[in-house]
Amino acid sequence: VIMRRNTIFLMEKNVEYIKEFCRFFENDYNVLCSSDGEKAMEIYAENNTGIHLIILDNNVCAKKRCEILEEIRAFCDVPVIVLMENEEPELQIMAYRMGADECVSGEISFPLLKMKIEAIIKRVYGTDNFIKEGILELDLDKRTLKVDNEYIDITIKEFELLSFFMRNKHAIQSRDQIITAVWGINYEGSDRVVDSLVKKLRLKLKGASDYIHTAYGMGYYFELPVKETA
């Protein structure tokens, strides 16, 4: 699925709230939504490289918020806003410890929620539709790659892989996590397809090939060489 840059995923059990949310936000954002916790995680896994912020209700059907937060944080660092039915400090502290970026009342007005969403997206992704790391520049709208200011031909799968790495730099991604992010949750082939794609991508990155590191026995991760992090 190819999405616009600012994509919000609403995990919310109240179907009427979902309808109202979509009516308010769909002109400014691409909105994905689910009222079922298990289905929500499938949708997230299928589309994660295009999702920029998650809004999570207290309970999405039988699946508890803390379980969903834990699953998301095991996968990547996408920003998460939690809607709180009860704003007791202890519950908010627990949500933050589980990886929430912000806790807000479930009664928050949509205009105020929009301001919070915009602030988080601006802080995390910047104002442009680009990801820049070292000599690499990904245009998320045009789906193009520049290496040291030179455009490089790149396949959709290579783009998805590099985007996934760059969005989650420093975090080791297992082959299974990479397969879910790039090929989807229903992929049933060999996990060696990951090694092949990484090899092809490294060749295209030229002087930035060493940005993708191998964590032997675990997977791969994206990190700039020390000399370029300053």
mmCIF file with all atom_site columns, C-alpha atoms in Angstrom:
data_model
loop_
_atom_site.group_PDB
_atom_site.id
_atom_site.type_symbol
_atom_site.label_atom_id
_atom_site.label_alt_id
_atom_site.label_comp_id
_atom_site.label_asym_id
_atom_site.label_entity_id
_atom_site.label_seq_id
_atom_site.pdbx_PDB_ins_code
_atom_site.Cartn_x
_atom_site.Cartn_y
_atom_site.Cartn_z
_atom_site.occupancy
_atom_site.B_iso_or_equiv
_atom_site.pdbx_formal_charge
_atom_site.auth_seq_id
_atom_site.auth_comp_id
_atom_site.auth_asym_id
_atom_site.auth_atom_id
_atom_site.pdbx_PDB_model_num
ATOM 1   C CA . VAL A 1 1   ? 0.000   0.000   0.000  1.00 0.00 ? 1   VAL A CA 1
ATOM 2   C CA . ILE A 1 2   ? 1.432   3.384   -1.027 1.00 0.00 ? 2   ILE A CA 1
ATOM 3   C CA . MET A 1 3   ? 0.221   6.171   1.220  1.00 0.00 ? 3   MET A CA 1
ATOM 4   C CA . ARG A 1 4   ? 0.510   9.892   1.595  1.00 0.00 ? 4   ARG A CA 1
ATOM 5   C CA . ARG A 1 5   ? 3.198   11.041  3.948  1.00 0.00 ? 5   ARG A CA 1
ATOM 6   C CA . ASN A 1 6   ? 1.042   11.827  6.997  1.00 0.00 ? 6   ASN A CA 1
ATOM 7   C CA . THR A 1 7   ? -0.908  8.686   7.782  1.00 0.00 ? 7   THR A CA 1
ATOM 8   C CA . ILE A 1 8   ? -2.745  8.179   11.069 1.00 0.00 ? 8   ILE A CA 1
ATOM 9   C CA . PHE A 1 9   ? -3.868  4.783   12.308 1.00 0.00 ? 9   PHE A CA 1
ATOM 10  C CA . LEU A 1 10  ? -6.780  4.920   14.775 1.00 0.00 ? 10  LEU A CA 1
ATOM 11  C CA . MET A 1 11  ? -7.269  1.853   16.988 1.00 0.00 ? 11  MET A CA 1
ATOM 12  C CA . GLU A 1 12  ? -10.631 2.511   18.616 1.00 0.00 ? 12  GLU A CA 1
ATOM 13  C CA . LYS A 1 13  ? -13.456 0.200   19.711 1.00 0.00 ? 13  LYS A CA 1
ATOM 14  C CA . ASN A 1 14  ? -16.246 2.798   19.295 1.00 0.00 ? 14  ASN A CA 1
ATOM 15  C CA . VAL A 1 15  ? -17.420 2.653   15.680 1.00 0.00 ? 15  VAL A CA 1
ATOM 16  C CA . GLU A 1 16  ? -19.263 5.983   15.939 1.00 0.00 ? 16  GLU A CA 1
ATOM 17  C CA . TYR A 1 17  ? -16.094 7.668   17.186 1.00 0.00 ? 17  TYR A CA 1
ATOM 18  C CA . ILE A 1 18  ? -14.231 6.193   14.211 1.00 0.00 ? 18  ILE A CA 1
ATOM 19  C CA . LYS A 1 19  ? -16.789 7.667   11.799 1.00 0.00 ? 19  LYS A CA 1
ATOM 20  C CA . GLU A 1 20  ? -16.577 11.118  13.417 1.00 0.00 ? 20  GLU A CA 1
ATOM 21  C CA . PHE A 1 21  ? -12.770 10.941  13.504 1.00 0.00 ? 21  PHE A CA 1
ATOM 22  C CA . CYS A 1 22  ? -12.586 10.071  9.818  1.00 0.00 ? 22  CYS A CA 1
ATOM 23  C CA . ARG A 1 23  ? -14.956 12.883  8.843  1.00 0.00 ? 23  ARG A CA 1
ATOM 24  C CA . PHE A 1 24  ? -12.815 15.410  10.697 1.00 0.00 ? 24  PHE A CA 1
ATOM 25  C CA . PHE A 1 25  ? -9.327  14.206  9.729  1.00 0.00 ? 25  PHE A CA 1
ATOM 26  C CA . GLU A 1 26  ? -9.632  12.630  6.283  1.00 0.00 ? 26  GLU A CA 1
ATOM 27  C CA . ASN A 1 27  ? -9.146  15.903  4.405  1.00 0.00 ? 27  ASN A CA 1
ATOM 28  C CA . ASP A 1 28  ? -5.734  16.454  6.002  1.00 0.00 ? 28  ASP A CA 1
ATOM 29  C CA . TYR A 1 29  ? -4.514  12.921  6.650  1.00 0.00 ? 29  TYR A CA 1
ATOM 30  C CA . ASN A 1 30  ? -4.706  9.449   5.256  1.00 0.00 ? 30  ASN A CA 1
ATOM 31  C CA . VAL A 1 31  ? -6.662  7.616   7.963  1.00 0.00 ? 31  VAL A CA 1
ATOM 32  C CA . LEU A 1 32  ? -6.545  3.902   8.680  1.00 0.00 ? 32  LEU A CA 1
ATOM 33  C CA . CYS A 1 33  ? -8.759  2.524   11.434 1.00 0.00 ? 33  CYS A CA 1
ATOM 34  C CA . SER A 1 34  ? -9.723  -0.670  13.209 1.00 0.00 ? 34  SER A CA 1
ATOM 35  C CA . SER A 1 35  ? -12.074 -1.493  16.079 1.00 0.00 ? 35  SER A CA 1
ATOM 36  C CA . ASP A 1 36  ? -10.599 -4.964  16.616 1.00 0.00 ? 36  ASP A CA 1
ATOM 37  C CA . GLY A 1 37  ? -7.280  -5.407  18.419 1.00 0.00 ? 37  GLY A CA 1
ATOM 38  C CA . GLU A 1 38  ? -6.099  -8.521  16.608 1.00 0.00 ? 38  GLU A CA 1
ATOM 39  C CA . LYS A 1 39  ? -7.085  -7.136  13.210 1.00 0.00 ? 39  LYS A CA 1
ATOM 40  C CA . ALA A 1 40  ? -5.499  -3.783  14.126 1.00 0.00 ? 40  ALA A CA 1
ATOM 41  C CA . MET A 1 41  ? -2.076  -5.381  14.576 1.00 0.00 ? 41  MET A CA 1
ATOM 42  C CA . GLU A 1 42  ? -2.412  -7.186  11.247 1.00 0.00 ? 42  GLU A CA 1
ATOM 43  C CA . ILE A 1 43  ? -3.255  -3.892  9.539  1.00 0.00 ? 43  ILE A CA 1
ATOM 44  C CA . TYR A 1 44  ? -0.343  -2.191  11.282 1.00 0.00 ? 44  TYR A CA 1
ATOM 45  C CA . ALA A 1 45  ? 2.103   -4.916  10.280 1.00 0.00 ? 45  ALA A CA 1
ATOM 46  C CA . GLU A 1 46  ? 0.941   -4.727  6.661  1.00 0.00 ? 46  GLU A CA 1
ATOM 47  C CA . ASN A 1 47  ? 1.241   -0.926  6.424  1.00 0.00 ? 47  ASN A CA 1
ATOM 48  C CA . ASN A 1 48  ? 3.784   0.082   9.061  1.00 0.00 ? 48  ASN A CA 1
ATOM 49  C CA . THR A 1 49  ? 6.263   1.797   6.762  1.00 0.00 ? 49  THR A CA 1
ATOM 50  C CA . GLY A 1 50  ? 3.513   4.193   5.705  1.00 0.00 ? 50  GLY A CA 1
ATOM 51  C CA . ILE A 1 51  ? 2.023   4.850   9.156  1.00 0.00 ? 51  ILE A CA 1
ATOM 52  C CA . HIS A 1 52  ? 3.358   7.941   10.903 1.00 0.00 ? 52  HIS A CA 1
ATOM 53  C CA . LEU A 1 53  ? 1.260   8.104   14.065 1.00 0.00 ? 53  LEU A CA 1
ATOM 54  C CA . ILE A 1 54  ? -1.046  5.784   16.007 1.00 0.00 ? 54  ILE A CA 1
ATOM 55  C CA . ILE A 1 55  ? -3.966  6.841   18.169 1.00 0.00 ? 55  ILE A CA 1
ATOM 56  C CA . LEU A 1 56  ? -4.799  4.070   20.615 1.00 0.00 ? 56  LEU A CA 1
ATOM 57  C CA . ASP A 1 57  ? -8.004  3.698   22.612 1.00 0.00 ? 57  ASP A CA 1
ATOM 58  C CA . ASN A 1 58  ? -8.050  2.233   26.125 1.00 0.00 ? 58  ASN A CA 1
ATOM 59  C CA . ASN A 1 59  ? -9.282  -1.179  25.012 1.00 0.00 ? 59  ASN A CA 1
ATOM 60  C CA . VAL A 1 60  ? -9.585  -2.314  21.413 1.00 0.00 ? 60  VAL A CA 1
ATOM 61  C CA . CYS A 1 61  ? -12.047 -5.177  21.911 1.00 0.00 ? 61  CYS A CA 1
ATOM 62  C CA . ALA A 1 62  ? -10.412 -7.998  23.881 1.00 0.00 ? 62  ALA A CA 1
ATOM 63  C CA . LYS A 1 63  ? -6.866  -6.833  23.286 1.00 0.00 ? 63  LYS A CA 1
ATOM 64  C CA . LYS A 1 64  ? -5.588  -4.563  26.039 1.00 0.00 ? 64  LYS A CA 1
ATOM 65  C CA . ARG A 1 65  ? -3.836  -1.272  25.357 1.00 0.00 ? 65  ARG A CA 1
ATOM 66  C CA . CYS A 1 66  ? -0.655  -2.318  27.151 1.00 0.00 ? 66  CYS A CA 1
ATOM 67  C CA . GLU A 1 67  ? -0.402  -5.455  25.005 1.00 0.00 ? 67  GLU A CA 1
ATOM 68  C CA . ILE A 1 68  ? -0.774  -3.456  21.801 1.00 0.00 ? 68  ILE A CA 1
ATOM 69  C CA . LEU A 1 69  ? 1.744   -0.844  22.953 1.00 0.00 ? 69  LEU A CA 1
ATOM 70  C CA . GLU A 1 70  ? 4.206   -3.590  23.833 1.00 0.00 ? 70  GLU A CA 1
ATOM 71  C CA . GLU A 1 71  ? 3.800   -5.218  20.403 1.00 0.00 ? 71  GLU A CA 1
ATOM 72  C CA . ILE A 1 72  ? 4.235   -1.882  18.600 1.00 0.00 ? 72  ILE A CA 1
ATOM 73  C CA . ARG A 1 73  ? 7.325   -0.950  20.607 1.00 0.00 ? 73  ARG A CA 1
ATOM 74  C CA . ALA A 1 74  ? 8.874   -4.357  19.937 1.00 0.00 ? 74  ALA A CA 1
ATOM 75  C CA . PHE A 1 75  ? 8.544   -3.532  16.254 1.00 0.00 ? 75  PHE A CA 1
ATOM 76  C CA . CYS A 1 76  ? 9.414   0.173   15.895 1.00 0.00 ? 76  CYS A CA 1
ATOM 77  C CA . ASP A 1 77  ? 9.265   3.695   17.332 1.00 0.00 ? 77  ASP A CA 1
ATOM 78  C CA . VAL A 1 78  ? 6.180   5.090   15.582 1.00 0.00 ? 78  VAL A CA 1
ATOM 79  C CA . PRO A 1 79  ? 4.624   7.860   17.740 1.00 0.00 ? 79  PRO A CA 1
ATOM 80  C CA . VAL A 1 80  ? 1.585   6.747   19.771 1.00 0.00 ? 80  VAL A CA 1
ATOM 81  C CA . ILE A 1 81  ? -1.089  8.941   21.370 1.00 0.00 ? 81  ILE A CA 1
ATOM 82  C CA . VAL A 1 82  ? -3.193  7.104   23.966 1.00 0.00 ? 82  VAL A CA 1
ATOM 83  C CA . LEU A 1 83  ? -6.819  8.090   24.592 1.00 0.00 ? 83  LEU A CA 1
ATOM 84  C CA . MET A 1 84  ? -7.466  7.775   28.331 1.00 0.00 ? 84  MET A CA 1
ATOM 85  C CA . GLU A 1 85  ? -10.900 7.023   29.755 1.00 0.00 ? 85  GLU A CA 1
ATOM 86  C CA . ASN A 1 86  ? -9.514  7.640   33.214 1.00 0.00 ? 86  ASN A CA 1
ATOM 87  C CA . GLU A 1 87  ? -6.812  10.279  33.621 1.00 0.00 ? 87  GLU A CA 1
ATOM 88  C CA . GLU A 1 88  ? -5.450  9.007   36.924 1.00 0.00 ? 88  GLU A CA 1
ATOM 89  C CA . PRO A 1 89  ? -1.691  9.693   37.099 1.00 0.00 ? 89  PRO A CA 1
ATOM 90  C CA . GLU A 1 90  ? -0.880  6.027   37.742 1.00 0.00 ? 90  GLU A CA 1
ATOM 91  C CA . LEU A 1 91  ? -2.591  4.923   34.537 1.00 0.00 ? 91  LEU A CA 1
ATOM 92  C CA . GLN A 1 92  ? -0.827  7.618   32.528 1.00 0.00 ? 92  GLN A CA 1
ATOM 93  C CA . ILE A 1 93  ? 2.544   6.699   34.043 1.00 0.00 ? 93  ILE A CA 1
ATOM 94  C CA . MET A 1 94  ? 1.949   3.073   33.047 1.00 0.00 ? 94  MET A CA 1
ATOM 95  C CA . ALA A 1 95  ? 1.095   4.099   29.476 1.00 0.00 ? 95  ALA A CA 1
ATOM 96  C CA . TYR A 1 96  ? 4.240   6.228   29.194 1.00 0.00 ? 96  TYR A CA 1
ATOM 97  C CA . ARG A 1 97  ? 6.362   3.393   30.570 1.00 0.00 ? 97  ARG A CA 1
ATOM 98  C CA . MET A 1 98  ? 4.891   1.092   27.930 1.00 0.00 ? 98  MET A CA 1
ATOM 99  C CA . GLY A 1 99  ? 5.967   3.492   25.199 1.00 0.00 ? 99  GLY A CA 1
ATOM 100 C CA . ALA A 1 100 ? 3.220   6.088   24.738 1.00 0.00 ? 100 ALA A CA 1
ATOM 101 C CA . ASP A 1 101 ? 4.352   9.488   23.440 1.00 0.00 ? 101 ASP A CA 1
ATOM 102 C CA . GLU A 1 102 ? 1.333   11.322  24.800 1.00 0.00 ? 102 GLU A CA 1
ATOM 103 C CA . CYS A 1 103 ? -1.721  10.564  26.927 1.00 0.00 ? 103 CYS A CA 1
ATOM 104 C CA . VAL A 1 104 ? -4.884  12.602  26.372 1.00 0.00 ? 104 VAL A CA 1
ATOM 105 C CA . SER A 1 105 ? -8.487  12.434  27.523 1.00 0.00 ? 105 SER A CA 1
ATOM 106 C CA . GLY A 1 106 ? -10.840 10.438  25.328 1.00 0.00 ? 106 GLY A CA 1
ATOM 107 C CA . GLU A 1 107 ? -13.052 13.523  25.475 1.00 0.00 ? 107 GLU A CA 1
ATOM 108 C CA . ILE A 1 108 ? -10.451 15.763  23.815 1.00 0.00 ? 108 ILE A CA 1
ATOM 109 C CA . SER A 1 109 ? -11.855 17.903  21.017 1.00 0.00 ? 109 SER A CA 1
ATOM 110 C CA . PHE A 1 110 ? -10.788 17.036  17.496 1.00 0.00 ? 110 PHE A CA 1
ATOM 111 C CA . PRO A 1 111 ? -9.294  20.503  16.823 1.00 0.00 ? 111 PRO A CA 1
ATOM 112 C CA . LEU A 1 112 ? -7.059  20.194  19.909 1.00 0.00 ? 112 LEU A CA 1
ATOM 113 C CA . LEU A 1 113 ? -6.172  16.591  19.062 1.00 0.00 ? 113 LEU A CA 1
ATOM 114 C CA . LYS A 1 114 ? -5.207  17.752  15.570 1.00 0.00 ? 114 LYS A CA 1
ATOM 115 C CA . MET A 1 115 ? -2.818  20.328  17.044 1.00 0.00 ? 115 MET A CA 1
ATOM 116 C CA . LYS A 1 116 ? -1.162  17.633  19.167 1.00 0.00 ? 116 LYS A CA 1
ATOM 117 C CA . ILE A 1 117 ? -0.874  15.322  16.145 1.00 0.00 ? 117 ILE A CA 1
ATOM 118 C CA . GLU A 1 118 ? 0.689   18.086  14.029 1.00 0.00 ? 118 GLU A CA 1
ATOM 119 C CA . ALA A 1 119 ? 3.181   18.937  16.776 1.00 0.00 ? 119 ALA A CA 1
ATOM 120 C CA . ILE A 1 120 ? 4.312   15.325  17.160 1.00 0.00 ? 120 ILE A CA 1
ATOM 121 C CA . ILE A 1 121 ? 4.569   14.696  13.415 1.00 0.00 ? 121 ILE A CA 1
ATOM 122 C CA . LYS A 1 122 ? 6.559   17.907  12.933 1.00 0.00 ? 122 LYS A CA 1
ATOM 123 C CA . ARG A 1 123 ? 8.914   17.008  15.771 1.00 0.00 ? 123 ARG A CA 1
ATOM 124 C CA . VAL A 1 124 ? 9.458   13.414  14.648 1.00 0.00 ? 124 VAL A CA 1
ATOM 125 C CA . TYR A 1 125 ? 9.444   13.744  10.852 1.00 0.00 ? 125 TYR A CA 1
ATOM 126 C CA . GLY A 1 126 ? 10.119  17.418  10.191 1.00 0.00 ? 126 GLY A CA 1
ATOM 127 C CA . THR A 1 127 ? 8.087   19.649  7.904  1.00 0.00 ? 127 THR A CA 1
ATOM 128 C CA . ASP A 1 128 ? 9.248   18.169  4.603  1.00 0.00 ? 128 ASP A CA 1
ATOM 129 C CA . ASN A 1 129 ? 8.353   14.810  3.128  1.00 0.00 ? 129 ASN A CA 1
ATOM 130 C CA . PHE A 1 130 ? 11.932  13.611  3.295  1.00 0.00 ? 130 PHE A CA 1
ATOM 131 C CA . ILE A 1 131 ? 14.117  11.444  5.465  1.00 0.00 ? 131 ILE A CA 1
ATOM 132 C CA . LYS A 1 132 ? 17.741  12.556  5.427  1.00 0.00 ? 132 LYS A CA 1
ATOM 133 C CA . GLU A 1 133 ? 20.573  10.598  7.012  1.00 0.00 ? 133 GLU A CA 1
ATOM 134 C CA . GLY A 1 134 ? 24.178  11.288  6.125  1.00 0.00 ? 134 GLY A CA 1
ATOM 135 C CA . ILE A 1 135 ? 24.473  11.326  2.315  1.00 0.00 ? 135 ILE A CA 1
ATOM 136 C CA . LEU A 1 136 ? 21.072  9.606   1.865  1.00 0.00 ? 136 LEU A CA 1
ATOM 137 C CA . GLU A 1 137 ? 17.826  11.400  1.082  1.00 0.00 ? 137 GLU A CA 1
ATOM 138 C CA . LEU A 1 138 ? 14.499  9.603   0.654  1.00 0.00 ? 138 LEU A CA 1
ATOM 139 C CA . ASP A 1 139 ? 11.553  11.486  -0.854 1.00 0.00 ? 139 ASP A CA 1
ATOM 140 C CA . LEU A 1 140 ? 8.542   9.779   0.734  1.00 0.00 ? 140 LEU A CA 1
ATOM 141 C CA . ASP A 1 141 ? 6.021   11.284  -1.680 1.00 0.00 ? 141 ASP A CA 1
ATOM 142 C CA . LYS A 1 142 ? 7.862   10.644  -4.932 1.00 0.00 ? 142 LYS A CA 1
ATOM 143 C CA . ARG A 1 143 ? 9.481   7.466   -3.541 1.00 0.00 ? 143 ARG A CA 1
ATOM 144 C CA . THR A 1 144 ? 12.905  8.425   -4.833 1.00 0.00 ? 144 THR A CA 1
ATOM 145 C CA . LEU A 1 145 ? 16.400  8.039   -3.417 1.00 0.00 ? 145 LEU A CA 1
ATOM 146 C CA . LYS A 1 146 ? 19.385  10.331  -3.694 1.00 0.00 ? 146 LYS A CA 1
ATOM 147 C CA . VAL A 1 147 ? 22.861  9.215   -2.654 1.00 0.00 ? 147 VAL A CA 1
ATOM 148 C CA . ASP A 1 148 ? 25.276  12.115  -2.284 1.00 0.00 ? 148 ASP A CA 1
ATOM 149 C CA . ASN A 1 149 ? 22.823  14.295  -4.315 1.00 0.00 ? 149 ASN A CA 1
ATOM 150 C CA . GLU A 1 150 ? 22.683  11.748  -7.161 1.00 0.00 ? 150 GLU A CA 1
ATOM 151 C CA . TYR A 1 151 ? 19.365  10.072  -8.014 1.00 0.00 ? 151 TYR A CA 1
ATOM 152 C CA . ILE A 1 152 ? 19.566  6.286   -7.806 1.00 0.00 ? 152 ILE A CA 1
ATOM 153 C CA . ASP A 1 153 ? 17.128  3.861   -9.441 1.00 0.00 ? 153 ASP A CA 1
ATOM 154 C CA . ILE A 1 154 ? 15.466  1.861   -6.696 1.00 0.00 ? 154 ILE A CA 1
ATOM 155 C CA . THR A 1 155 ? 12.727  -0.796  -6.684 1.00 0.00 ? 155 THR A CA 1
ATOM 156 C CA . ILE A 1 156 ? 9.624   -0.559  -4.520 1.00 0.00 ? 156 ILE A CA 1
ATOM 157 C CA . LYS A 1 157 ? 10.889  -3.317  -2.210 1.00 0.00 ? 157 LYS A CA 1
ATOM 158 C CA . GLU A 1 158 ? 14.300  -1.641  -1.877 1.00 0.00 ? 158 GLU A CA 1
ATOM 159 C CA . PHE A 1 159 ? 12.589  1.658   -1.075 1.00 0.00 ? 159 PHE A CA 1
ATOM 160 C CA . GLU A 1 160 ? 10.352  0.014   1.554  1.00 0.00 ? 160 GLU A CA 1
ATOM 161 C CA . LEU A 1 161 ? 13.358  -1.699  3.142  1.00 0.00 ? 161 LEU A CA 1
ATOM 162 C CA . LEU A 1 162 ? 15.460  1.468   3.282  1.00 0.00 ? 162 LEU A CA 1
ATOM 163 C CA . SER A 1 163 ? 12.514  3.495   4.569  1.00 0.00 ? 163 SER A CA 1
ATOM 164 C CA . PHE A 1 164 ? 11.921  0.908   7.315  1.00 0.00 ? 164 PHE A CA 1
ATOM 165 C CA . PHE A 1 165 ? 15.590  0.979   8.326  1.00 0.00 ? 165 PHE A CA 1
ATOM 166 C CA . MET A 1 166 ? 15.824  4.788   8.323  1.00 0.00 ? 166 MET A CA 1
ATOM 167 C CA . ARG A 1 167 ? 12.617  5.258   10.315 1.00 0.00 ? 167 ARG A CA 1
ATOM 168 C CA . ASN A 1 168 ? 13.911  2.876   12.966 1.00 0.00 ? 168 ASN A CA 1
ATOM 169 C CA . LYS A 1 169 ? 17.629  3.642   13.046 1.00 0.00 ? 169 LYS A CA 1
ATOM 170 C CA . HIS A 1 170 ? 19.781  2.027   15.733 1.00 0.00 ? 170 HIS A CA 1
ATOM 171 C CA . ALA A 1 171 ? 17.154  -0.704  16.318 1.00 0.00 ? 171 ALA A CA 1
ATOM 172 C CA . ILE A 1 172 ? 18.114  -4.222  15.253 1.00 0.00 ? 172 ILE A CA 1
ATOM 173 C CA . GLN A 1 173 ? 15.445  -5.638  12.950 1.00 0.00 ? 173 GLN A CA 1
ATOM 174 C CA . SER A 1 174 ? 15.121  -9.408  12.692 1.00 0.00 ? 174 SER A CA 1
ATOM 175 C CA . ARG A 1 175 ? 14.500  -11.060 9.344  1.00 0.00 ? 175 ARG A CA 1
ATOM 176 C CA . ASP A 1 176 ? 10.915  -11.763 10.425 1.00 0.00 ? 176 ASP A CA 1
ATOM 177 C CA . GLN A 1 177 ? 10.321  -8.103  11.278 1.00 0.00 ? 177 GLN A CA 1
ATOM 178 C CA . ILE A 1 178 ? 11.784  -7.029  7.941  1.00 0.00 ? 178 ILE A CA 1
ATOM 179 C CA . ILE A 1 179 ? 9.665   -9.545  6.035  1.00 0.00 ? 179 ILE A CA 1
ATOM 180 C CA . THR A 1 180 ? 6.507   -8.289  7.749  1.00 0.00 ? 180 THR A CA 1
ATOM 181 C CA . ALA A 1 181 ? 7.417   -4.668  6.998  1.00 0.00 ? 181 ALA A CA 1
ATOM 182 C CA . VAL A 1 182 ? 8.388   -5.174  3.346  1.00 0.00 ? 182 VAL A CA 1
ATOM 183 C CA . TRP A 1 183 ? 6.542   -8.267  2.095  1.00 0.00 ? 183 TRP A CA 1
ATOM 184 C CA . GLY A 1 184 ? 3.571   -8.344  4.484  1.00 0.00 ? 184 GLY A CA 1
ATOM 185 C CA . ILE A 1 185 ? 2.379   -10.586 7.273  1.00 0.00 ? 185 ILE A CA 1
ATOM 186 C CA . ASN A 1 186 ? 1.192   -13.334 4.891  1.00 0.00 ? 186 ASN A CA 1
ATOM 187 C CA . TYR A 1 187 ? 4.558   -13.903 3.167  1.00 0.00 ? 187 TYR A CA 1
ATOM 188 C CA . GLU A 1 188 ? 5.433   -17.599 3.315  1.00 0.00 ? 188 GLU A CA 1
ATOM 189 C CA . GLY A 1 189 ? 8.747   -17.825 1.429  1.00 0.00 ? 189 GLY A CA 1
ATOM 190 C CA . SER A 1 190 ? 12.288  -18.175 2.754  1.00 0.00 ? 190 SER A CA 1
ATOM 191 C CA . ASP A 1 191 ? 13.661  -15.503 5.077  1.00 0.00 ? 191 ASP A CA 1
ATOM 192 C CA . ARG A 1 192 ? 16.812  -15.491 2.941  1.00 0.00 ? 192 ARG A CA 1
ATOM 193 C CA . VAL A 1 193 ? 14.968  -13.126 0.618  1.00 0.00 ? 193 VAL A CA 1
ATOM 194 C CA . VAL A 1 194 ? 15.922  -10.466 3.204  1.00 0.00 ? 194 VAL A CA 1
ATOM 195 C CA . ASP A 1 195 ? 19.650  -11.104 2.793  1.00 0.00 ? 195 ASP A CA 1
ATOM 196 C CA . SER A 1 196 ? 19.309  -10.886 -0.975 1.00 0.00 ? 196 SER A CA 1
ATOM 197 C CA . LEU A 1 197 ? 17.446  -7.579  -0.831 1.00 0.00 ? 197 LEU A CA 1
ATOM 198 C CA . VAL A 1 198 ? 19.893  -6.091  1.682  1.00 0.00 ? 198 VAL A CA 1
ATOM 199 C CA . LYS A 1 199 ? 22.791  -7.084  -0.591 1.00 0.00 ? 199 LYS A CA 1
ATOM 200 C CA . LYS A 1 200 ? 21.151  -5.403  -3.616 1.00 0.00 ? 200 LYS A CA 1
ATOM 201 C CA . LEU A 1 201 ? 20.328  -2.287  -1.593 1.00 0.00 ? 201 LEU A CA 1
ATOM 202 C CA . ARG A 1 202 ? 23.873  -1.959  -0.243 1.00 0.00 ? 202 ARG A CA 1
ATOM 203 C CA . LEU A 1 203 ? 25.238  -2.003  -3.796 1.00 0.00 ? 203 LEU A CA 1
ATOM 204 C CA . LYS A 1 204 ? 22.924  0.851   -4.783 1.00 0.00 ? 204 LYS A CA 1
ATOM 205 C CA . LEU A 1 205 ? 23.813  2.910   -1.704 1.00 0.00 ? 205 LEU A CA 1
ATOM 206 C CA . LYS A 1 206 ? 27.434  3.117   -2.862 1.00 0.00 ? 206 LYS A CA 1
ATOM 207 C CA . GLY A 1 207 ? 29.274  5.325   -0.362 1.00 0.00 ? 207 GLY A CA 1
ATOM 208 C CA . ALA A 1 208 ? 26.471  4.809   2.150  1.00 0.00 ? 208 ALA A CA 1
ATOM 209 C CA . SER A 1 209 ? 26.499  1.015   1.946  1.00 0.00 ? 209 SER A CA 1
ATOM 210 C CA . ASP A 1 210 ? 28.032  0.838   5.418  1.00 0.00 ? 210 ASP A CA 1
ATOM 211 C CA . TYR A 1 211 ? 24.962  2.597   6.907  1.00 0.00 ? 211 TYR A CA 1
ATOM 212 C CA . ILE A 1 212 ? 23.276  -0.822  6.982  1.00 0.00 ? 212 ILE A CA 1
ATOM 213 C CA . HIS A 1 213 ? 24.940  -3.015  9.576  1.00 0.00 ? 213 HIS A CA 1
ATOM 214 C CA . THR A 1 214 ? 24.709  -6.757  10.094 1.00 0.00 ? 214 THR A CA 1
ATOM 215 C CA . ALA A 1 215 ? 23.916  -7.943  13.615 1.00 0.00 ? 215 ALA A CA 1
ATOM 216 C CA . TYR A 1 216 ? 25.145  -11.513 13.293 1.00 0.00 ? 216 TYR A CA 1
ATOM 217 C CA . GLY A 1 217 ? 22.559  -14.061 14.352 1.00 0.00 ? 217 GLY A CA 1
ATOM 218 C CA . MET A 1 218 ? 19.942  -11.331 14.903 1.00 0.00 ? 218 MET A CA 1
ATOM 219 C CA . GLY A 1 219 ? 19.332  -9.286  11.758 1.00 0.00 ? 219 GLY A CA 1
ATOM 220 C CA . TYR A 1 220 ? 20.237  -5.829  10.471 1.00 0.00 ? 220 TYR A CA 1
ATOM 221 C CA . TYR A 1 221 ? 20.169  -2.233  11.658 1.00 0.00 ? 221 TYR A CA 1
ATOM 222 C CA . PHE A 1 222 ? 20.679  1.255   10.222 1.00 0.00 ? 222 PHE A CA 1
ATOM 223 C CA . GLU A 1 223 ? 23.264  3.573   11.775 1.00 0.00 ? 223 GLU A CA 1
ATOM 224 C CA . LEU A 1 224 ? 25.586  6.235   10.421 1.00 0.00 ? 224 LEU A CA 1
ATOM 225 C CA . PRO A 1 225 ? 29.324  5.752   10.815 1.00 0.00 ? 225 PRO A CA 1
ATOM 226 C CA . VAL A 1 226 ? 30.616  7.651   13.853 1.00 0.00 ? 226 VAL A CA 1
ATOM 227 C CA . LYS A 1 227 ? 32.384  10.251  11.700 1.00 0.00 ? 227 LYS A CA 1
ATOM 228 C CA . GLU A 1 228 ? 29.041  11.283  10.102 1.00 0.00 ? 228 GLU A CA 1
ATOM 229 C CA . THR A 1 229 ? 26.872  11.527  13.194 1.00 0.00 ? 229 THR A CA 1
ATOM 230 C CA . ALA A 1 230 ? 28.285  14.854  14.324 1.00 0.00 ? 230 ALA A CA 1
#
